[in-house]
PDB file of C-alpha atoms in Angstrom:
ATOM      1  CA  MET A 347      96.228  84.795 123.810  1.00 76.00           C
ATOM      2  CA  SER A 348      99.988  84.880 124.017  1.00 90.00           C
ATOM      3  CA  ILE A 349     101.678  88.152 123.163  1.00 95.00           C
ATOM      4  CA  LEU A 350     103.240  88.318 119.696  1.00 97.00           C
ATOM      5  CA  GLN A 351     106.393  90.331 119.192  1.00 98.00           C
ATOM      6  CA  PHE A 352     107.157  92.043 115.892  1.00 98.00           C
ATOM      7  CA  SER A 353     110.354  93.878 115.023  1.00 98.00           C
ATOM      8  CA  HIS A 354     112.198  95.935 112.449  1.00 98.00           C
ATOM      9  CA  SER A 355     115.944  96.643 112.448  1.00 98.00           C
ATOM     10  CA  GLY A 356     118.122  98.529 110.064  1.00 98.00           C
ATOM     11  CA  THR A 357     120.777 101.051 109.219  1.00 98.00           C
ATOM     12  CA  SER A 358     120.777 104.669 108.171  1.00 98.00           C
ATOM     13  CA  GLU A 359     122.283 104.815 104.679  1.00 98.00           C
ATOM     14  CA  ASN A 360     122.177 108.600 104.545  1.00 98.00           C
ATOM     15  CA  THR A 361     120.186 111.505 105.984  1.00 98.00           C
ATOM     16  CA  THR A 362     116.910 110.249 104.485  1.00 98.00           C
ATOM     17  CA  LYS A 363     117.446 106.672 103.309  1.00 98.00           C
ATOM     18  CA  PHE A 364     116.905 103.799 105.732  1.00 98.00           C
ATOM     19  CA  VAL A 365     117.212 100.113 104.868  1.00 98.00           C
ATOM     20  CA  GLY A 366     115.847  97.665 107.397  1.00 98.00           C
ATOM     21  CA  GLU A 367     114.519  94.172 107.797  1.00 98.00           C
ATOM     22  CA  SER A 368     111.550  92.455 109.361  1.00 98.00           C
ATOM     23  CA  ARG A 369     112.356  88.721 109.292  1.00 98.00           C
ATOM     24  CA  GLN A 370     113.437  87.888 105.710  1.00 98.00           C
ATOM     25  CA  PHE A 371     111.878  91.032 104.216  1.00 98.00           C
ATOM     26  CA  GLN A 372     113.946  94.094 103.370  1.00 98.00           C
ATOM     27  CA  ILE A 373     112.207  97.458 103.347  1.00 98.00           C
ATOM     28  CA  THR A 374     113.792 100.630 101.912  1.00 98.00           C
ATOM     29  CA  ILE A 375     112.540 104.075 102.894  1.00 98.00           C
ATOM     30  CA  ASP A 376     113.568 107.464 101.487  1.00 98.00           C
ATOM     31  CA  GLU A 377     112.189 110.972 101.018  1.00 98.00           C
ATOM     32  CA  PRO A 378     111.320 112.878  97.835  1.00 97.00           C
ATOM     33  CA  PRO A 379     113.643 115.764  96.858  1.00 97.00           C
ATOM     34  CA  ALA A 380     111.232 118.319  98.365  1.00 93.00           C
ATOM     35  CA  LEU A 381     111.881 116.682 101.752  1.00 94.00           C
ATOM     36  CA  GLY A 382     115.633 116.354 101.255  1.00 96.00           C
ATOM     37  CA  GLY A 383     115.991 112.871  99.779  1.00 98.00           C
ATOM     38  CA  LYS A 384     116.723 111.183  96.472  1.00 98.00           C
ATOM     39  CA  ASP A 385     113.303 109.547  96.160  1.00 98.00           C
ATOM     40  CA  GLU A 386     114.591 105.974  96.058  1.00 98.00           C
ATOM     41  CA  ALA A 387     111.527 104.620  97.868  1.00 98.00           C
ATOM     42  CA  ALA A 388     108.259 105.672  99.489  1.00 98.00           C
ATOM     43  CA  ASN A 389     108.672 107.929 102.508  1.00 98.00           C
ATOM     44  CA  PRO A 390     108.033 107.049 106.162  1.00 98.00           C
ATOM     45  CA  VAL A 391     104.513 108.432 106.401  1.00 98.00           C
ATOM     46  CA  GLU A 392     103.516 106.760 103.134  1.00 98.00           C
ATOM     47  CA  TYR A 393     104.548 103.461 104.737  1.00 98.00           C
ATOM     48  CA  THR A 394     102.348 104.351 107.716  1.00 98.00           C
ATOM     49  CA  LEU A 395      99.363 104.736 105.369  1.00 98.00           C
ATOM     50  CA  ALA A 396     100.296 101.520 103.531  1.00 99.00           C
ATOM     51  CA  SER A 397     100.434  99.606 106.807  1.00 98.00           C
ATOM     52  CA  LEU A 398      96.940 100.873 107.641  1.00 98.00           C
ATOM     53  CA  ALA A 399      95.582  99.803 104.233  1.00 99.00           C
ATOM     54  CA  GLY A 400      97.233  96.382 104.496  1.00 98.00           C
ATOM     55  CA  CYS A 401      95.888  95.838 107.991  1.00 98.00           C
ATOM     56  CA  LEU A 402      92.351  96.842 107.026  1.00 98.00           C
ATOM     57  CA  ASN A 403      92.517  94.328 104.154  1.00 98.00           C
ATOM     58  CA  VAL A 404      93.325  91.462 106.532  1.00 98.00           C
ATOM     59  CA  VAL A 405      90.696  92.447 109.100  1.00 98.00           C
ATOM     60  CA  ALA A 406      88.080  93.139 106.403  1.00 98.00           C
ATOM     61  CA  HIS A 407      88.315  89.539 105.178  1.00 98.00           C
ATOM     62  CA  LEU A 408      88.445  88.074 108.689  1.00 98.00           C
ATOM     63  CA  ILE A 409      85.277  89.867 109.818  1.00 98.00           C
ATOM     64  CA  ALA A 410      83.530  89.131 106.507  1.00 98.00           C
ATOM     65  CA  LYS A 411      84.102  85.434 107.162  1.00 98.00           C
ATOM     66  CA  GLU A 412      82.657  85.761 110.692  1.00 98.00           C
ATOM     67  CA  LEU A 413      79.575  87.578 109.340  1.00 98.00           C
ATOM     68  CA  GLU A 414      79.264  85.187 106.370  1.00 98.00           C
ATOM     69  CA  ILE A 415      79.765  87.975 103.858  1.00 98.00           C
ATOM     70  CA  GLU A 416      81.375  87.173 100.508  1.00 98.00           C
ATOM     71  CA  ILE A 417      83.769  89.905  99.425  1.00 98.00           C
ATOM     72  CA  HIS A 418      84.087  89.951  95.646  1.00 98.00           C
ATOM     73  CA  SER A 419      86.550  92.831  95.461  1.00 98.00           C
ATOM     74  CA  LEU A 420      88.089  95.353  97.810  1.00 98.00           C
ATOM     75  CA  LYS A 421      90.016  98.519  97.001  1.00 98.00           C
ATOM     76  CA  ILE A 422      91.381 100.758  99.709  1.00 98.00           C
ATOM     77  CA  ASN A 423      92.410 104.404  99.445  1.00 98.00           C
ATOM     78  CA  VAL A 424      94.115 106.162 102.361  1.00 98.00           C
ATOM     79  CA  GLU A 425      94.953 109.867 102.590  1.00 98.00           C
ATOM     80  CA  GLY A 426      96.584 111.841 105.364  1.00 98.00           C
ATOM     81  CA  ASP A 427      97.105 115.559 106.004  1.00 98.00           C
ATOM     82  CA  LEU A 428     100.376 116.660 107.573  1.00 98.00           C
ATOM     83  CA  ASP A 429     101.659 120.140 108.361  1.00 97.00           C
ATOM     84  CA  PRO A 430     105.476 119.865 108.224  1.00 96.00           C
ATOM     85  CA  GLY A 431     105.996 123.002 110.339  1.00 96.00           C
ATOM     86  CA  LYS A 432     106.882 121.190 113.545  1.00 97.00           C
ATOM     87  CA  LEU A 433     109.138 118.677 111.795  1.00 96.00           C
ATOM     88  CA  LEU A 434     111.037 121.210 109.701  1.00 95.00           C
ATOM     89  CA  THR A 435     111.099 124.313 111.903  1.00 95.00           C
ATOM     90  CA  GLY A 436     110.134 123.156 115.408  1.00 95.00           C
ATOM     91  CA  ASP A 437     106.862 125.142 115.317  1.00 94.00           C
ATOM     92  CA  ALA A 438     105.425 124.215 118.729  1.00 92.00           C
ATOM     93  CA  THR A 439     101.873 125.223 117.765  1.00 94.00           C
ATOM     94  CA  GLN A 440     101.608 122.235 115.392  1.00 95.00           C
ATOM     95  CA  ARG A 441     101.657 118.502 115.954  1.00 97.00           C
ATOM     96  CA  ALA A 442     104.393 116.625 114.105  1.00 98.00           C
ATOM     97  CA  GLY A 443     102.319 113.895 112.470  1.00 98.00           C
ATOM     98  CA  PHE A 444      99.113 113.500 110.505  1.00 98.00           C
ATOM     99  CA  THR A 445      96.241 115.603 111.820  1.00 98.00           C
ATOM    100  CA  ASP A 446      93.652 113.601 109.885  1.00 98.00           C
ATOM    101  CA  ILE A 447      93.669 110.247 108.122  1.00 98.00           C
ATOM    102  CA  ARG A 448      90.828 109.338 105.770  1.00 98.00           C
ATOM    103  CA  VAL A 449      90.171 105.827 104.486  1.00 98.00           C
ATOM    104  CA  LYS A 450      87.770 104.876 101.697  1.00 98.00           C
ATOM    105  CA  LEU A 451      86.889 101.190 101.297  1.00 98.00           C
ATOM    106  CA  ASP A 452      85.475 100.357  97.881  1.00 98.00           C
ATOM    107  CA  VAL A 453      83.910  96.945  98.460  1.00 98.00           C
ATOM    108  CA  GLU A 454      81.837  94.684  96.249  1.00 98.00           C
ATOM    109  CA  SER A 455      80.034  91.984  98.219  1.00 98.00           C
ATOM    110  CA  ASN A 456      76.794  90.055  98.604  1.00 98.00           C
ATOM    111  CA  ALA A 457      75.871  91.981 101.773  1.00 98.00           C
ATOM    112  CA  GLU A 458      73.051  94.464 102.250  1.00 97.00           C
ATOM    113  CA  PRO A 459      74.125  98.031 103.186  1.00 96.00           C
ATOM    114  CA  GLU A 460      73.079  97.609 106.855  1.00 97.00           C
ATOM    115  CA  LEU A 461      75.221  94.477 107.258  1.00 98.00           C
ATOM    116  CA  LEU A 462      78.136  96.231 105.544  1.00 98.00           C
ATOM    117  CA  ARG A 463      77.879  99.109 108.009  1.00 97.00           C
ATOM    118  CA  GLN A 464      77.978  96.594 110.881  1.00 98.00           C
ATOM    119  CA  TRP A 465      80.980  94.889 109.233  1.00 98.00           C
ATOM    120  CA  LEU A 466      82.778  98.233 108.903  1.00 98.00           C
ATOM    121  CA  ALA A 467      82.296  99.058 112.589  1.00 98.00           C
ATOM    122  CA  VAL A 468      83.798  95.725 113.666  1.00 98.00           C
ATOM    123  CA  VAL A 469      86.661  96.014 111.149  1.00 98.00           C
ATOM    124  CA  ARG A 470      87.527  99.413 112.537  1.00 98.00           C
ATOM    125  CA  ASP A 471      87.331  98.206 116.142  1.00 98.00           C
ATOM    126  CA  ARG A 472      89.529  95.129 115.626  1.00 98.00           C
ATOM    127  CA  CYS A 473      92.163  96.524 113.215  1.00 98.00           C
ATOM    128  CA  PRO A 474      95.543  96.754 114.995  1.00 98.00           C
ATOM    129  CA  VAL A 475      96.965  99.612 112.907  1.00 98.00           C
ATOM    130  CA  THR A 476      93.745 101.647 113.152  1.00 98.00           C
ATOM    131  CA  ASP A 477      93.956 101.200 116.936  1.00 98.00           C
ATOM    132  CA  ASN A 478      97.593 102.325 117.066  1.00 98.00           C
ATOM    133  CA  LEU A 479      96.882 105.426 114.984  1.00 98.00           C
ATOM    134  CA  ALA A 480      93.554 106.403 116.572  1.00 98.00           C
ATOM    135  CA  ASN A 481      94.595 105.794 120.191  1.00 98.00           C
ATOM    136  CA  PRO A 482      97.707 106.557 122.272  1.00 98.00           C
ATOM    137  CA  THR A 483     100.414 103.916 122.583  1.00 98.00           C
ATOM    138  CA  ASN A 484     103.449 103.769 124.829  1.00 98.00           C
ATOM    139  CA  VAL A 485     106.497 104.459 122.603  1.00 98.00           C
ATOM    140  CA  GLU A 486     109.819 104.216 124.451  1.00 98.00           C
ATOM    141  CA  ILE A 487     112.900 105.528 122.621  1.00 98.00           C
ATOM    142  CA  VAL A 488     116.319 104.986 124.181  1.00 98.00           C
ATOM    143  CA  LEU A 489     119.979 105.349 123.209  1.00 97.00           C
TER     144      LEU A 489
ATOM    145  CA  MET B 349     103.496 125.915 106.494  1.00 76.00           C
ATOM    146  CA  SER B 350     101.130 124.569 103.887  1.00 90.00           C
ATOM    147  CA  ILE B 351      99.540 121.201 104.569  1.00 95.00           C
ATOM    148  CA  LEU B 352     101.096 118.250 102.740  1.00 97.00           C
ATOM    149  CA  GLN B 353      98.885 115.391 101.644  1.00 98.00           C
ATOM    150  CA  PHE B 354     100.189 111.831 101.421  1.00 98.00           C
ATOM    151  CA  SER B 355      98.273 108.847 100.085  1.00 98.00           C
ATOM    152  CA  HIS B 356      98.305 105.123  99.479  1.00 98.00           C
ATOM    153  CA  SER B 357      95.878 103.231  97.227  1.00 98.00           C
ATOM    154  CA  GLY B 358      95.641  99.611  96.314  1.00 98.00           C
ATOM    155  CA  THR B 359      93.767  96.395  95.818  1.00 98.00           C
ATOM    156  CA  SER B 360      93.149  93.327  97.928  1.00 98.00           C
ATOM    157  CA  GLU B 361      94.741  90.401  96.112  1.00 98.00           C
ATOM    158  CA  ASN B 362      93.467  87.858  98.619  1.00 98.00           C
ATOM    159  CA  THR B 363      92.453  87.623 102.283  1.00 98.00           C
ATOM    160  CA  THR B 364      95.908  88.732 103.485  1.00 98.00           C
ATOM    161  CA  LYS B 365      97.817  90.129 100.499  1.00 98.00           C
ATOM    162  CA  PHE B 366      97.471  93.788  99.598  1.00 98.00           C
ATOM    163  CA  VAL B 367      99.315  95.550  96.787  1.00 98.00           C
ATOM    164  CA  GLY B 368      99.205  99.326  96.775  1.00 98.00           C
ATOM    165  CA  GLU B 369     101.010 102.390  95.563  1.00 98.00           C
ATOM    166  CA  SER B 370     102.236 105.663  96.973  1.00 98.00           C
ATOM    167  CA  ARG B 371     103.236 107.781  93.965  1.00 98.00           C
ATOM    168  CA  GLN B 372     105.516 105.594  91.789  1.00 98.00           C
ATOM    169  CA  PHE B 373     106.305 103.138  94.595  1.00 98.00           C
ATOM    170  CA  GLN B 374     104.565  99.782  94.885  1.00 98.00           C
ATOM    171  CA  ILE B 375     104.307  98.206  98.324  1.00 98.00           C
ATOM    172  CA  THR B 376     103.226  94.589  98.892  1.00 98.00           C
ATOM    173  CA  ILE B 377     101.917  93.429 102.273  1.00 98.00           C
ATOM    174  CA  ASP B 378     101.061  89.894 103.387  1.00 98.00           C
ATOM    175  CA  GLU B 379     100.867  87.791 106.553  1.00 98.00           C
ATOM    176  CA  PRO B 380     102.933  84.813 107.665  1.00 97.00           C
ATOM    177  CA  PRO B 381     101.206  81.386 107.637  1.00 97.00           C
ATOM    178  CA  ALA B 382     100.533  81.596 111.391  1.00 93.00           C
ATOM    179  CA  LEU B 383      98.342  84.624 110.645  1.00 94.00           C
ATOM    180  CA  GLY B 384      96.669  83.092 107.602  1.00 96.00           C
ATOM    181  CA  GLY B 385      98.863  84.303 104.742  1.00 98.00           C
ATOM    182  CA  LYS B 386     101.474  82.992 102.327  1.00 98.00           C
ATOM    183  CA  ASP B 387     104.288  85.178 103.665  1.00 98.00           C
ATOM    184  CA  GLU B 388     104.972  86.971 100.392  1.00 98.00           C
ATOM    185  CA  ALA B 389     105.941  90.199 102.176  1.00 98.00           C
ATOM    186  CA  ALA B 390     106.253  91.799 105.604  1.00 98.00           C
ATOM    187  CA  ASN B 391     102.970  92.110 107.461  1.00 98.00           C
ATOM    188  CA  PRO B 392     101.020  95.295 108.216  1.00 98.00           C
ATOM    189  CA  VAL B 393     102.353  95.883 111.721  1.00 98.00           C
ATOM    190  CA  GLU B 394     105.933  95.239 110.585  1.00 98.00           C
ATOM    191  CA  TYR B 395     105.429  98.057 108.077  1.00 98.00           C
ATOM    192  CA  THR B 396     104.203 100.247 110.947  1.00 98.00           C
ATOM    193  CA  LEU B 397     107.460  99.615 112.813  1.00 98.00           C
ATOM    194  CA  ALA B 398     109.488 100.182 109.618  1.00 99.00           C
ATOM    195  CA  SER B 399     107.758 103.518 109.049  1.00 98.00           C
ATOM    196  CA  LEU B 400     108.691 104.536 112.598  1.00 98.00           C
ATOM    197  CA  ALA B 401     112.349 103.556 112.086  1.00 99.00           C
ATOM    198  CA  GLY B 402     112.504 105.353 108.728  1.00 98.00           C
ATOM    199  CA  CYS B 403     110.951 108.492 110.180  1.00 98.00           C
ATOM    200  CA  LEU B 404     113.307 108.552 113.166  1.00 98.00           C
ATOM    201  CA  ASN B 405     116.239 108.289 110.736  1.00 98.00           C
ATOM    202  CA  VAL B 406     115.145 111.405 108.854  1.00 98.00           C
ATOM    203  CA  VAL B 407     114.429 113.421 111.997  1.00 98.00           C
ATOM    204  CA  ALA B 408     117.631 112.215 113.706  1.00 98.00           C
ATOM    205  CA  HIS B 409     119.755 113.710 110.923  1.00 98.00           C
ATOM    206  CA  LEU B 410     117.680 116.896 110.700  1.00 98.00           C
ATOM    207  CA  ILE B 411     118.002 117.654 114.425  1.00 98.00           C
ATOM    208  CA  ALA B 412     121.687 116.650 114.426  1.00 98.00           C
ATOM    209  CA  LYS B 413     122.291 119.316 111.776  1.00 98.00           C
ATOM    210  CA  GLU B 414     120.443 121.921 113.867  1.00 98.00           C
ATOM    211  CA  LEU B 415     122.501 121.015 116.951  1.00 98.00           C
ATOM    212  CA  GLU B 416     125.744 120.784 114.941  1.00 98.00           C
ATOM    213  CA  ILE B 417     126.210 117.125 115.790  1.00 98.00           C
ATOM    214  CA  GLU B 418     128.016 114.879 113.324  1.00 98.00           C
ATOM    215  CA  ILE B 419     126.380 111.457 113.105  1.00 98.00           C
ATOM    216  CA  HIS B 420     128.934 108.864 112.004  1.00 98.00           C
ATOM    217  CA  SER B 421     126.548 105.902 112.047  1.00 98.00           C
ATOM    218  CA  LEU B 422     123.001 105.176 113.120  1.00 98.00           C
ATOM    219  CA  LYS B 423     121.273 101.830 113.584  1.00 98.00           C
ATOM    220  CA  ILE B 424     117.677 101.597 114.686  1.00 98.00           C
ATOM    221  CA  ASN B 425     115.887  98.628 116.239  1.00 98.00           C
ATOM    222  CA  VAL B 426     112.134  98.705 116.835  1.00 98.00           C
ATOM    223  CA  GLU B 427     110.078  96.089 118.681  1.00 98.00           C
ATOM    224  CA  GLY B 428     106.380  95.970 119.427  1.00 98.00           C
ATOM    225  CA  ASP B 429     104.185  93.738 121.617  1.00 98.00           C
ATOM    226  CA  LEU B 430     100.757  92.777 120.326  1.00 98.00           C
ATOM    227  CA  ASP B 431      98.124  90.500 121.833  1.00 97.00           C
ATOM    228  CA  PRO B 432      96.119  89.146 118.865  1.00 96.00           C
ATOM    229  CA  GLY B 433      93.105  88.253 121.023  1.00 96.00           C
ATOM    230  CA  LYS B 434      90.962  91.193 119.958  1.00 97.00           C
ATOM    231  CA  LEU B 435      91.887  90.865 116.287  1.00 96.00           C
ATOM    232  CA  LEU B 436      91.350  87.118 116.062  1.00 95.00           C
ATOM    233  CA  THR B 437      88.540  86.467 118.540  1.00 95.00           C
ATOM    234  CA  GLY B 438      87.003  89.872 119.309  1.00 95.00           C
ATOM    235  CA  ASP B 439      88.196  89.746 122.951  1.00 94.00           C
ATOM    236  CA  ALA B 440      86.906  93.121 124.194  1.00 92.00           C
ATOM    237  CA  THR B 441      89.276  93.169 127.190  1.00 94.00           C
ATOM    238  CA  GLN B 442      92.272  93.711 124.888  1.00 95.00           C
ATOM    239  CA  ARG B 443      93.253  96.506 122.568  1.00 97.00           C
ATOM    240  CA  ALA B 444      93.725  95.512 118.918  1.00 98.00           C
ATOM    241  CA  GLY B 445      97.149  97.039 118.281  1.00 98.00           C
ATOM    242  CA  PHE B 446     100.557  97.245 119.886  1.00 98.00           C
ATOM    243  CA  THR B 447     100.452  97.802 123.636  1.00 98.00           C
ATOM    244  CA  ASP B 448     104.118  98.848 123.749  1.00 98.00           C
ATOM    245  CA  ILE B 449     106.662  99.919 121.151  1.00 98.00           C
ATOM    246  CA  ARG B 450     110.348 100.065 122.079  1.00 98.00           C
ATOM    247  CA  VAL B 451     112.986 101.808 119.967  1.00 98.00           C
ATOM    248  CA  LYS B 452     116.759 101.538 120.439  1.00 98.00           C
ATOM    249  CA  LEU B 453     118.952 104.043 118.601  1.00 98.00           C
ATOM    250  CA  ASP B 454     122.549 102.923 118.274  1.00 98.00           C
ATOM    251  CA  VAL B 455     124.329 106.141 117.322  1.00 98.00           C
ATOM    252  CA  GLU B 456     127.993 106.981 116.839  1.00 98.00           C
ATOM    253  CA  SER B 457     128.626 110.727 116.864  1.00 98.00           C
ATOM    254  CA  ASN B 458     130.923 113.485 118.043  1.00 98.00           C
ATOM    255  CA  ALA B 459     128.442 114.607 120.712  1.00 98.00           C
ATOM    256  CA  GLU B 460     128.783 114.351 124.482  1.00 97.00           C
ATOM    257  CA  PRO B 461     126.127 112.210 126.228  1.00 96.00           C
ATOM    258  CA  GLU B 462     124.241 115.248 127.568  1.00 97.00           C
ATOM    259  CA  LEU B 463     123.893 116.765 124.092  1.00 98.00           C
ATOM    260  CA  LEU B 464     122.801 113.402 122.715  1.00 98.00           C
ATOM    261  CA  ARG B 465     120.059 113.198 125.347  1.00 97.00           C
ATOM    262  CA  GLN B 466     118.887 116.676 124.317  1.00 98.00           C
ATOM    263  CA  TRP B 467     118.999 115.588 120.658  1.00 98.00           C
ATOM    264  CA  LEU B 468     116.927 112.483 121.437  1.00 98.00           C
ATOM    265  CA  ALA B 469     114.227 114.516 123.195  1.00 98.00           C
ATOM    266  CA  VAL B 470     113.853 116.849 120.199  1.00 98.00           C
ATOM    267  CA  VAL B 471     113.917 113.935 117.720  1.00 98.00           C
ATOM    268  CA  ARG B 472     111.111 112.261 119.623  1.00 98.00           C
ATOM    269  CA  ASP B 473     109.077 115.475 119.830  1.00 98.00           C
ATOM    270  CA  ARG B 474     109.356 116.333 116.122  1.00 98.00           C
ATOM    271  CA  CYS B 475     109.053 112.852 114.549  1.00 98.00           C
ATOM    272  CA  PRO B 476     105.730 112.566 112.673  1.00 98.00           C
ATOM    273  CA  VAL B 477     105.343 108.793 113.000  1.00 98.00           C
ATOM    274  CA  THR B 478     106.239 108.826 116.710  1.00 98.00           C
ATOM    275  CA  ASP B 479     103.551 111.490 117.151  1.00 98.00           C
ATOM    276  CA  ASN B 480     100.929 109.451 115.278  1.00 98.00           C
ATOM    277  CA  LEU B 481     101.681 106.322 117.320  1.00 98.00           C
ATOM    278  CA  ALA B 482     102.069 107.964 120.732  1.00 98.00           C
ATOM    279  CA  ASN B 483      99.075 110.312 120.440  1.00 98.00           C
ATOM    280  CA  PRO B 484      95.489 109.989 119.182  1.00 98.00           C
ATOM    281  CA  THR B 485      94.721 110.902 115.571  1.00 98.00           C
ATOM    282  CA  ASN B 486      91.418 111.291 113.801  1.00 98.00           C
ATOM    283  CA  VAL B 487      90.986 108.240 111.525  1.00 98.00           C
ATOM    284  CA  GLU B 488      87.843 108.329 109.397  1.00 98.00           C
ATOM    285  CA  ILE B 489      86.878 105.119 107.586  1.00 98.00           C
ATOM    286  CA  VAL B 490      83.984 105.189 105.125  1.00 98.00           C
ATOM    287  CA  LEU B 491      82.452 102.936 102.477  1.00 97.00           C
TER     288      LEU B 491
END
């Protein structure tokens, strides 16, 4: 299929607050006081987890349709563990980002458990944000 | 340092719209009509790019302070290329997520180019979201 291009552009408002746009949608990001901000919005890594939850929602419904599963309700909880040592102090023994991300899908459907397990495996495999978090991606950063 | 835990929890409102919360902040995600939604908010992968931009903003200022650079202004543009073949049709020859992410930092500062290049390398190395996109992370998804 043809390649889709997505983008986000914005301006630093201060040392923690960033206001940007994707198409007509404005997104504001900040940090809580413990991380140096004024807590005017969710922080960057919370948006990462939100993007994962939102992506799993889309793919969950798409694969349910393919497998003829009716989803009656779906709740998604995402948690991530992050040691801020590398970010805040340059500690080279740590990685900068999440070490572990855990997702819990609370789904009510008409499917038997075995079919739901099959559904979950395909959802995981075809979810773009899961792929970008679980696997390496080329990230080029230039001035 | 002690491990920080971040989270995001929410509910599927329909096949593309997801409304969730991180602490007191509500985030709404949808898809444009071309991807099956009603375009009520940015889509999941746009939030991924926003989280990267917001994270680079925070780390850019942190490292500038360490290197005694004054940042007068900072604009960030992020683009990502995604082939939707695996997501939409299960095409196993593709990956599901972004194949390439490109970031352009447009910075005005008092630093010479060589110091800015050094700054950029440290920003990249210590940015949590860059780390989670560029490198593999354990993502556990359960029912």
